[in-house]
Coordinates of C-alpha atoms in Angstrom, one line a residue:
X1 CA -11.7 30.8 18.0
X2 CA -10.4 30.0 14.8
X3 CA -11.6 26.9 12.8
X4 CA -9.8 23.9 11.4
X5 CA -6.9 24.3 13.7
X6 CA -7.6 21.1 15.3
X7 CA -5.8 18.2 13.8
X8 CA -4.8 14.6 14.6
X9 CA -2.6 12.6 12.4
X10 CA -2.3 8.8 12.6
X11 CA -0.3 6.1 11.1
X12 CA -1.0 2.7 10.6
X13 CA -0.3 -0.4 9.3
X14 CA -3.2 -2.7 7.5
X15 CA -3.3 -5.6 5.8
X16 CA -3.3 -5.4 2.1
X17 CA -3.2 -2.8 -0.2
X18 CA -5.7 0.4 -0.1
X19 CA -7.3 0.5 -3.7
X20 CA -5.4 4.1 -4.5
X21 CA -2.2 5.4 -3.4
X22 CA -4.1 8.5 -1.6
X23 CA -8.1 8.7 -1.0
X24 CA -10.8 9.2 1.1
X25 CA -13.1 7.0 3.0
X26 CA -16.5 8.3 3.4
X27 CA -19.4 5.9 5.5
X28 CA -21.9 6.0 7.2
X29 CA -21.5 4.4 11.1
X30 CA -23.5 2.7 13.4
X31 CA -22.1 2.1 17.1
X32 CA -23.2 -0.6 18.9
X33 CA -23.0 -0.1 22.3
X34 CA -23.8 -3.8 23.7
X35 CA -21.3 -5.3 21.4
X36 CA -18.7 -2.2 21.7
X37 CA -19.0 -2.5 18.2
X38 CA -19.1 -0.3 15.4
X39 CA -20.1 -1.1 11.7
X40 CA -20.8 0.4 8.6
X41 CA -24.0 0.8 7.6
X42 CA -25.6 2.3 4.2
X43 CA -29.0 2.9 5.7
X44 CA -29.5 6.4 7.3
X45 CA -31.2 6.1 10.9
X46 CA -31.1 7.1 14.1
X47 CA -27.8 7.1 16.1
X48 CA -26.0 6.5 12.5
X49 CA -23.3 9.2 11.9
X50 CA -20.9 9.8 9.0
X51 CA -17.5 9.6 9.3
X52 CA -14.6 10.4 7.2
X53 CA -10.8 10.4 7.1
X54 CA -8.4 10.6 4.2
X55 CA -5.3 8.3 3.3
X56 CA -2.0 8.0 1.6
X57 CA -0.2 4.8 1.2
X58 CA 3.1 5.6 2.3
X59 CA 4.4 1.6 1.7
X60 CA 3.2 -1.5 0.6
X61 CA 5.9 -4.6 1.6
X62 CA 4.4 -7.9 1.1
X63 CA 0.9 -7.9 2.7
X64 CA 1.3 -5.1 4.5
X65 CA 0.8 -1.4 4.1
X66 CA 1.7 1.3 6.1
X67 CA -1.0 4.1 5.8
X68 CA -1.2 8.0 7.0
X69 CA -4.7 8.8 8.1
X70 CA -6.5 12.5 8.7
X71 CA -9.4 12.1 10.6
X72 CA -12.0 14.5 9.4
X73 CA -14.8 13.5 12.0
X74 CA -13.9 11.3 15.3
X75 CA -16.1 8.8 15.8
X76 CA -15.4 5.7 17.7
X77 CA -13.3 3.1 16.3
X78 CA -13.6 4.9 13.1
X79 CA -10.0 4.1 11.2
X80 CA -10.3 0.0 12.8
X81 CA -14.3 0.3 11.2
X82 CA -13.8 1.9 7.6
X83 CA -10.1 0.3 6.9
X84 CA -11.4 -3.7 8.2
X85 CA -14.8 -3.2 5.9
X86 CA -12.5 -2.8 2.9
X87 CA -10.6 -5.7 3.7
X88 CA -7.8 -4.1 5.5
X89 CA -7.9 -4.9 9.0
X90 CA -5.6 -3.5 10.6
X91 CA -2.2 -5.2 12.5
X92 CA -3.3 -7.0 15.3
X93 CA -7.1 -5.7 15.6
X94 CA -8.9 -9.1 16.7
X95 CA -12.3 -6.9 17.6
X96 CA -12.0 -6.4 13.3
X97 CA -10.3 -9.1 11.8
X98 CA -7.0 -9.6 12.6
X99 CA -6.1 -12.4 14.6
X100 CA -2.2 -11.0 15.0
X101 CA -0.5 -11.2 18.2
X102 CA 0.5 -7.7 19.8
X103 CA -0.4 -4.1 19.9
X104 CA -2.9 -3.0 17.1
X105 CA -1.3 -1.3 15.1
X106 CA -2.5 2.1 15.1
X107 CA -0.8 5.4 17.0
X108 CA -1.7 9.0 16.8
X109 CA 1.1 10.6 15.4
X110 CA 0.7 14.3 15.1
X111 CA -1.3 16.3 17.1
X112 CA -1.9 20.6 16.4
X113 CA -4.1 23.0 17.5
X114 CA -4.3 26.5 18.8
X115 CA -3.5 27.4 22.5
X116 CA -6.7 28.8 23.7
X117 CA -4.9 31.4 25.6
X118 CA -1.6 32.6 24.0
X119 CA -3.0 31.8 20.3
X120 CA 0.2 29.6 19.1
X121 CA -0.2 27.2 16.9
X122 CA 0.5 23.7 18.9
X123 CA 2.3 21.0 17.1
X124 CA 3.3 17.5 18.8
X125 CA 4.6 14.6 17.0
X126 CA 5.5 11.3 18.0
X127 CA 7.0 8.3 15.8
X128 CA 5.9 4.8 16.8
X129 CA 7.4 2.4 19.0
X130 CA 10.1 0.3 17.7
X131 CA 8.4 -2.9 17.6
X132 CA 7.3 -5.7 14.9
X133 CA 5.2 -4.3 12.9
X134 CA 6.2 -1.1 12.9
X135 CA 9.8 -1.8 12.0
X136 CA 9.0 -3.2 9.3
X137 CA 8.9 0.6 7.6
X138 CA 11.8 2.0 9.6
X139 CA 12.7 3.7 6.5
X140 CA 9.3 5.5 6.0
X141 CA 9.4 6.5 9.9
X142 CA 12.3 8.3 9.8

């Protein structure tokens, strides 16, 4: 089995700016299971995992931002948590602090990994629906 060749790609659009055109959000995340919840947390403890993804701004327009995301650990809610505790909720994510009206936006765009069998490398990709706010970056999406 070879490593690393398990990938998903994501785009989505937030409100506001992330700080640097490209980066990485490290945390450390706490699930909570009554609420369905998760936050971030500074304070190591049990159940507490980190979790990490990188980013590039692809395009800021007004308040908006349209962002590529690599998950490098899946934890749940992950992208919603770590983007909505810097202030960048995402697009229509009322569970984190967005009060929009539609889908969130948020969709798995790339998807790779090895066939277990014949050993090809796998590699799906699918752009996002063509719906507000997604059209928005048409151009980007292309």
């Amino acid at each position: 089995e070879r490593e690393g060749t398990f990938g998903r790609d994501y785009l989505a659009v937030c409100h506001g700016a992330p700080p640097s055109p490209a980066g990485t959000m490290r945390d450390l995340l706490r699930r909570d299971k009554a609420e369905r919840k998760t936050y971030v947390t500074h304070t190591p403890a049990k159940g507490v995992q980190e979790a990490v993804l990188d980013y590039v701004n692809l395009r800021t327009l007004r308040d908006l931002s349209l962002v590529q995301i690599r998950l490098r650990t899946g934890r749940t809610h992950q992208i919603r948590c770590q983007f909505a505790s810097r202030g960048l909720p995402l697009w229509g994510d009322r569970k984190y602090g967005d009060g929009e009206d539609g889908p969130i936006a948020l969709w798995s765009t790339r998807l790779r990994f090895c066939h277990p069998v014949s050993g090809e490398d796998m590699d799906f990709t699918l752009p996002p629906p063509g719906i507000t706010p997604w059209t928005l970056f048409a151009g980007e999406l292309r």
